[in-house]
Amino acid sequence: MSLFKISPYALKEKKGKETIVAVTAYDYTSAQIAEAAAVDFVLIGDSAAMVMLGHEDTFSIGMEEMLLFCKAVSRGAPDTLRIGDMPFLSYQVSKEQAVYNAGLMVKEGRCHGVKVEGGEEVACVIEAIVKAGIPVLGHIGLTPQRAAELGGLKVQGKTLESAKKLIKDAKVLEEVGVFGIVIECVPAELSKVITEKVSVPTIGIGAGPFTDGQILVFHDIMGLLKGFRPRFVKNYFDGFNTFKEALSQYVKESKEKIFPSEKESFSLSQEILQELLVD
Ligand code: KIV
């Protein structure tokens, strides 16, 4: 699948004209569904650690697993813009390592670009990746890989000081060449201000209606997760219960010998069967 046909920079042309809609995808199947639904891009998010691997947070996923997910999504959505999320410790140690790992997302994962969490503090790393020819999507606000520093997984930018910092972060990211900025869990009014102050598209998650685009986690849209649901999520499908009911029906029918019926079975000719029985 060619990487040249799609450019992340083309998203910039949509700013102010149409809403950019994205979703996470992690495997071949979800990628195929995302492509069929004509999303503007798919993010192979490090949220895979939680929704695909069952970890408590996103710290526990590394490059090896992320590349596996990226490759599967690339096969499932060959004609959709694909952005690979840089996992924890893949870009924090050195600029060289960051460029190398971002390169692997493109070379092996067949992604068109990468996403990096953080503002001003990671600007030089982002600059190095962009200079290496790899498009970068920024990510500010609630950045789960910096949860300890941010005081947990909570709404960001509610004080004047933190709101000003987020505006500065967005501007710095724009300066070092990101093609877009994910804004996560920020008051709607603040993401509006940020959206107006930068020329690149802003993609919101829990950031209200005024960003240039929206992104949600596939499993949240599909209602696949049991239990906790963040306020900013809208379930468009009751996946967990719908799949559970189908599986329960399969269990019941198999136990009661209703499945498989003649319709789902193959048959042998009477002649061969007779031969077998006399043996
Ligand atoms: O990994 C993820 O799911 C994200 C979200 C912002 C979509 O980074």
Tab-separated table of C-alpha atoms and ligand atoms in Angstrom:
chain	number	residue	atom	x	y	z
A	1	MET	CA	0.000	0.000	0.000
A	2	SER	CA	1.447	3.299	-1.137
A	3	LEU	CA	2.196	5.978	1.439
A	4	PHE	CA	2.436	8.732	-1.154
A	5	LYS	CA	-1.205	8.981	-2.152
A	6	ILE	CA	-2.285	10.525	1.171
A	7	SER	CA	-0.712	13.497	2.953
A	8	PRO	CA	-1.513	14.528	6.540
A	9	TYR	CA	-0.853	18.124	5.470
A	10	ALA	CA	-3.998	17.978	3.281
A	11	LEU	CA	-6.020	18.083	6.532
A	12	LYS	CA	-4.975	21.725	6.913
A	13	GLU	CA	-7.096	22.613	3.893
A	14	LYS	CA	-10.218	21.459	5.746
A	15	LYS	CA	-9.751	23.941	8.591
A	16	GLY	CA	-12.678	26.348	8.649
A	17	LYS	CA	-14.400	24.507	5.780
A	18	GLU	CA	-15.508	21.109	7.068
A	19	THR	CA	-15.321	19.175	10.306
A	20	ILE	CA	-12.504	16.635	10.389
A	21	VAL	CA	-13.689	13.350	11.876
A	22	ALA	CA	-11.327	10.705	13.175
A	23	VAL	CA	-11.498	7.512	15.177
A	24	THR	CA	-8.960	5.215	16.746
A	25	ALA	CA	-8.428	1.794	15.190
A	26	TYR	CA	-6.161	-0.970	16.343
A	27	ASP	CA	-6.793	-4.007	14.191
A	28	TYR	CA	-7.702	-5.088	10.668
A	29	THR	CA	-11.449	-5.293	11.380
A	30	SER	CA	-11.931	-1.924	13.093
A	31	ALA	CA	-9.757	-0.331	10.391
A	32	GLN	CA	-11.952	-1.777	7.639
A	33	ILE	CA	-15.069	-0.419	9.366
A	34	ALA	CA	-13.449	3.011	9.819
A	35	GLU	CA	-12.468	3.162	6.164
A	36	ALA	CA	-15.967	2.090	5.051
A	37	ALA	CA	-17.438	4.863	7.253
A	38	ALA	CA	-15.207	7.383	5.428
A	39	VAL	CA	-13.473	8.903	8.464
A	40	ASP	CA	-10.867	11.556	7.646
A	41	PHE	CA	-8.131	9.677	9.481
A	42	VAL	CA	-7.528	6.809	11.835
A	43	LEU	CA	-5.281	7.049	14.872
A	44	ILE	CA	-3.602	3.886	16.037
A	45	GLY	CA	-3.766	5.174	19.591
A	46	ASP	CA	-1.714	4.051	22.550
A	47	SER	CA	-5.139	3.599	24.174
A	48	ALA	CA	-4.658	0.142	22.607
A	49	ALA	CA	-2.848	-0.618	25.874
A	50	MET	CA	-6.164	-0.335	27.693
A	51	VAL	CA	-8.884	-1.289	25.219
A	52	MET	CA	-7.004	-4.023	23.363
A	53	LEU	CA	-4.581	-5.353	25.974
A	54	GLY	CA	-6.459	-4.710	29.217
A	55	HIS	CA	-3.795	-2.592	30.931
A	56	GLU	CA	-4.823	0.054	33.475
A	57	ASP	CA	-3.086	2.903	31.650
A	58	THR	CA	-1.153	3.694	28.499
A	59	PHE	CA	2.318	3.365	30.055
A	60	SER	CA	2.453	-0.360	29.491
A	61	ILE	CA	2.586	-0.419	25.718
A	62	GLY	CA	5.801	-0.262	23.693
A	63	MET	CA	6.927	0.109	20.105
A	64	GLU	CA	6.740	-3.610	19.370
A	65	GLU	CA	3.027	-3.856	20.188
A	66	MET	CA	2.227	-0.492	18.587
A	67	LEU	CA	3.864	-1.619	15.343
A	68	LEU	CA	1.792	-4.784	15.335
A	69	PHE	CA	-1.401	-2.718	15.647
A	70	CYS	CA	-0.200	-0.196	13.034
A	71	LYS	CA	0.534	-2.937	10.502
A	72	ALA	CA	-2.900	-4.503	10.990
A	73	VAL	CA	-4.666	-1.138	10.613
A	74	SER	CA	-2.633	-0.335	7.507
A	75	ARG	CA	-3.825	-3.572	5.929
A	76	GLY	CA	-7.440	-2.861	6.934
A	77	ALA	CA	-7.533	0.805	5.888
A	78	PRO	CA	-5.102	1.095	2.967
A	79	ASP	CA	-6.825	4.177	1.523
A	80	THR	CA	-7.242	6.169	4.752
A	81	LEU	CA	-4.823	8.569	6.430
A	82	ARG	CA	-3.181	6.621	9.274
A	83	ILE	CA	-1.420	8.198	12.249
A	84	GLY	CA	0.572	6.085	14.711
A	85	ASP	CA	0.714	7.131	18.363
A	86	MET	CA	4.222	7.303	19.837
A	87	PRO	CA	4.094	5.207	23.023
A	88	PHE	CA	5.587	6.155	26.388
A	89	LEU	CA	9.422	6.194	26.344
A	90	SER	CA	9.622	6.011	22.552
A	91	TYR	CA	10.405	9.746	22.235
A	92	GLN	CA	11.317	11.032	25.721
A	93	VAL	CA	14.862	9.651	25.988
A	94	SER	CA	16.588	11.396	23.089
A	95	LYS	CA	15.809	13.163	19.831
A	96	GLU	CA	17.680	10.446	17.940
A	97	GLN	CA	15.566	7.692	19.469
A	98	ALA	CA	12.401	9.681	18.816
A	99	VAL	CA	13.249	10.104	15.122
A	100	TYR	CA	14.193	6.424	14.846
A	101	ASN	CA	10.962	5.216	16.463
A	102	ALA	CA	8.834	7.641	14.433
A	103	GLY	CA	10.620	6.272	11.373
A	104	LEU	CA	9.628	2.730	12.340
A	105	MET	CA	5.977	3.819	12.490
A	106	VAL	CA	6.291	4.862	8.850
A	107	LYS	CA	8.692	2.213	7.565
A	108	GLU	CA	7.231	-0.843	9.310
A	109	GLY	CA	3.829	0.340	10.528
A	110	ARG	CA	3.018	1.959	7.155
A	111	CYS	CA	1.668	5.078	8.899
A	112	HIS	CA	1.587	8.477	7.204
A	113	GLY	CA	2.574	10.305	10.374
A	114	VAL	CA	2.880	10.058	14.146
A	115	LYS	CA	1.252	11.641	17.182
A	116	VAL	CA	3.350	12.926	20.083
A	117	GLU	CA	1.914	13.931	23.467
A	118	GLY	CA	2.994	17.195	25.067
A	119	GLY	CA	3.491	20.918	24.440
A	120	GLU	CA	6.512	23.204	24.687
A	121	GLU	CA	8.497	20.581	26.610
A	122	VAL	CA	8.562	18.183	23.629
A	123	ALA	CA	8.796	20.855	20.911
A	124	CYS	CA	12.445	20.121	20.057
A	125	VAL	CA	11.689	16.417	19.693
A	126	ILE	CA	8.737	17.162	17.411
A	127	GLU	CA	10.895	19.540	15.402
A	128	ALA	CA	13.499	16.803	14.891
A	129	ILE	CA	10.844	14.310	13.718
A	130	VAL	CA	9.328	16.858	11.330
A	131	LYS	CA	12.812	17.695	9.999
A	132	ALA	CA	13.290	13.996	9.307
A	133	GLY	CA	10.303	14.254	6.950
A	134	ILE	CA	7.766	12.585	9.229
A	135	PRO	CA	4.505	14.518	9.738
A	136	VAL	CA	3.555	15.005	13.399
A	137	LEU	CA	0.179	15.467	15.057
A	138	GLY	CA	0.527	17.266	18.396
A	139	HIS	CA	-1.520	16.417	21.507
A	140	ILE	CA	-2.137	18.858	24.355
A	141	GLY	CA	-4.510	19.201	27.296
A	142	LEU	CA	-4.976	15.914	29.082
A	143	THR	CA	-1.971	13.930	27.926
A	144	PRO	CA	-2.287	10.555	29.672
A	145	GLN	CA	1.444	9.807	29.405
A	146	ARG	CA	2.001	12.851	31.678
A	147	ALA	CA	-0.867	12.037	34.051
A	148	ALA	CA	1.339	12.083	37.149
A	149	GLU	CA	2.554	15.610	36.368
A	150	LEU	CA	-0.999	16.776	35.536
A	151	GLY	CA	-2.459	15.499	38.781
A	152	GLY	CA	-4.358	12.584	37.230
A	153	LEU	CA	-6.736	12.099	34.336
A	154	LYS	CA	-8.727	15.301	34.674
A	155	VAL	CA	-9.906	18.313	32.690
A	156	GLN	CA	-7.014	20.678	31.913
A	157	GLY	CA	-6.818	24.450	31.408
A	158	LYS	CA	-9.376	25.506	33.996
A	159	THR	CA	-7.149	28.101	35.669
A	160	LEU	CA	-5.921	31.253	33.910
A	161	GLU	CA	-2.317	30.100	34.197
A	162	SER	CA	-2.933	26.617	32.794
A	163	ALA	CA	-5.186	27.998	30.031
A	164	LYS	CA	-2.410	30.405	28.985
A	165	LYS	CA	0.089	27.555	29.003
A	166	LEU	CA	-2.123	25.509	26.667
A	167	ILE	CA	-2.442	28.423	24.230
A	168	LYS	CA	1.352	28.818	24.305
A	169	ASP	CA	1.818	25.069	23.791
A	170	ALA	CA	-0.441	25.123	20.741
A	171	LYS	CA	1.450	28.051	19.226
A	172	VAL	CA	4.833	26.448	19.850
A	173	LEU	CA	3.656	23.190	18.257
A	174	GLU	CA	2.421	25.126	15.246
A	175	GLU	CA	5.821	26.839	14.972
A	176	VAL	CA	7.742	23.550	14.959
A	177	GLY	CA	5.574	22.239	12.126
A	178	VAL	CA	2.806	19.934	13.390
A	179	PHE	CA	0.042	19.321	10.827
A	180	GLY	CA	-2.649	19.331	13.514
A	181	ILE	CA	-3.191	19.318	17.265
A	182	VAL	CA	-5.328	16.957	19.348
A	183	ILE	CA	-6.855	18.820	22.293
A	184	GLU	CA	-8.034	16.467	25.022
A	185	CYS	CA	-10.322	17.269	27.965
A	186	VAL	CA	-10.244	21.042	27.897
A	187	PRO	CA	-13.157	23.476	28.473
A	188	ALA	CA	-15.002	24.196	25.209
A	189	GLU	CA	-14.343	27.952	25.403
A	190	LEU	CA	-10.594	27.410	25.735
A	191	SER	CA	-10.400	24.998	22.788
A	192	LYS	CA	-12.311	27.626	20.746
A	193	VAL	CA	-9.667	30.241	21.619
A	194	ILE	CA	-6.857	27.824	20.740
A	195	THR	CA	-8.590	26.853	17.468
A	196	GLU	CA	-8.816	30.518	16.480
A	197	LYS	CA	-5.197	31.226	17.376
A	198	VAL	CA	-3.531	28.497	15.308
A	199	SER	CA	-3.534	27.907	11.557
A	200	VAL	CA	-3.400	24.116	11.850
A	201	PRO	CA	-6.551	22.062	12.525
A	202	THR	CA	-7.434	21.226	16.110
A	203	ILE	CA	-8.989	17.823	16.775
A	204	GLY	CA	-10.955	17.622	19.999
A	205	ILE	CA	-11.736	14.802	22.385
A	206	GLY	CA	-13.664	16.029	25.384
A	207	ALA	CA	-12.929	19.545	24.108
A	208	GLY	CA	-16.389	20.708	23.039
A	209	PRO	CA	-17.895	21.560	19.648
A	210	PHE	CA	-15.623	24.418	18.521
A	211	THR	CA	-12.528	22.479	17.443
A	212	ASP	CA	-11.860	21.851	13.739
A	213	GLY	CA	-12.393	18.144	14.212
A	214	GLN	CA	-13.439	15.387	16.582
A	215	ILE	CA	-11.822	12.111	17.546
A	216	LEU	CA	-13.150	9.288	19.700
A	217	VAL	CA	-11.944	5.856	20.710
A	218	PHE	CA	-13.518	3.106	18.574
A	219	HIS	CA	-14.522	1.042	21.617
A	220	ASP	CA	-16.283	4.049	23.181
A	221	ILE	CA	-18.336	4.777	20.046
A	222	MET	CA	-19.299	1.118	19.832
A	223	GLY	CA	-20.098	0.767	23.542
A	224	LEU	CA	-17.753	-2.198	23.799
A	225	LEU	CA	-16.381	-1.490	27.254
A	226	LYS	CA	-17.966	-2.648	30.470
A	227	GLY	CA	-18.398	-0.089	33.233
A	228	PHE	CA	-16.896	3.418	33.372
A	229	ARG	CA	-17.670	5.844	30.546
A	230	PRO	CA	-16.129	9.335	30.509
A	231	ARG	CA	-18.658	12.185	30.220
A	232	PHE	CA	-17.390	13.333	26.818
A	233	VAL	CA	-18.035	9.949	25.221
A	234	LYS	CA	-21.176	9.168	23.275
A	235	ASN	CA	-22.007	5.511	22.676
A	236	TYR	CA	-23.549	5.052	19.238
A	237	PHE	CA	-24.064	1.322	19.736
A	238	ASP	CA	-24.539	-1.018	22.690
A	239	GLY	CA	-21.718	-3.263	21.517
A	240	PHE	CA	-21.022	-5.071	24.774
A	241	ASN	CA	-24.594	-6.240	25.319
A	242	THR	CA	-25.333	-6.822	21.642
A	243	PHE	CA	-22.265	-9.046	21.229
A	244	LYS	CA	-22.932	-10.714	24.566
A	245	GLU	CA	-26.486	-11.590	23.518
A	246	ALA	CA	-25.310	-13.040	20.207
A	247	LEU	CA	-22.627	-15.116	21.953
A	248	SER	CA	-25.062	-16.328	24.615
A	249	GLN	CA	-27.427	-17.428	21.853
A	250	TYR	CA	-24.584	-19.333	20.169
A	251	VAL	CA	-23.706	-21.033	23.467
A	252	LYS	CA	-27.358	-21.955	24.064
A	253	GLU	CA	-27.966	-23.285	20.546
A	254	SER	CA	-24.764	-25.318	20.554
A	255	LYS	CA	-25.568	-26.868	23.919
A	256	GLU	CA	-29.104	-27.665	22.757
A	257	LYS	CA	-27.797	-29.114	19.456
A	258	ILE	CA	-29.721	-26.542	17.446
A	259	PHE	CA	-26.432	-25.346	15.955
A	260	PRO	CA	-24.996	-26.521	13.622
A	261	SER	CA	-28.058	-27.564	11.641
A	262	GLU	CA	-28.074	-29.269	8.248
A	263	LYS	CA	-27.730	-25.841	6.684
A	264	GLU	CA	-24.367	-25.232	8.334
A	265	SER	CA	-23.048	-28.801	7.803
A	266	PHE	CA	-21.316	-30.629	4.953
A	267	SER	CA	-22.466	-34.076	3.862
A	268	LEU	CA	-20.859	-37.204	2.513
A	269	SER	CA	-22.344	-39.306	-0.282
A	270	GLN	CA	-24.351	-42.355	0.888
A	271	GLU	CA	-22.058	-44.609	-1.141
A	272	ILE	CA	-18.890	-43.514	0.654
A	273	LEU	CA	-20.654	-43.552	3.965
A	274	GLN	CA	-21.739	-47.183	3.474
A	275	GLU	CA	-18.155	-48.150	2.603
A	276	LEU	CA	-16.905	-46.494	5.745
A	277	LEU	CA	-19.481	-48.213	7.914
A	278	VAL	CA	-18.646	-51.733	6.743
A	279	ASP	CA	-14.923	-51.299	7.456
B	1	KIV	O1	-4.636	6.920	22.233
B	1	KIV	C1	-5.691	7.545	22.072
B	1	KIV	O2	-6.773	6.955	21.983
B	1	KIV	C2	-5.615	8.995	22.004
B	1	KIV	C3	-6.875	9.810	21.963
B	1	KIV	C4	-6.587	11.250	22.011
B	1	KIV	C5	-7.782	9.533	20.841
B	1	KIV	O3	-4.560	9.519	22.005
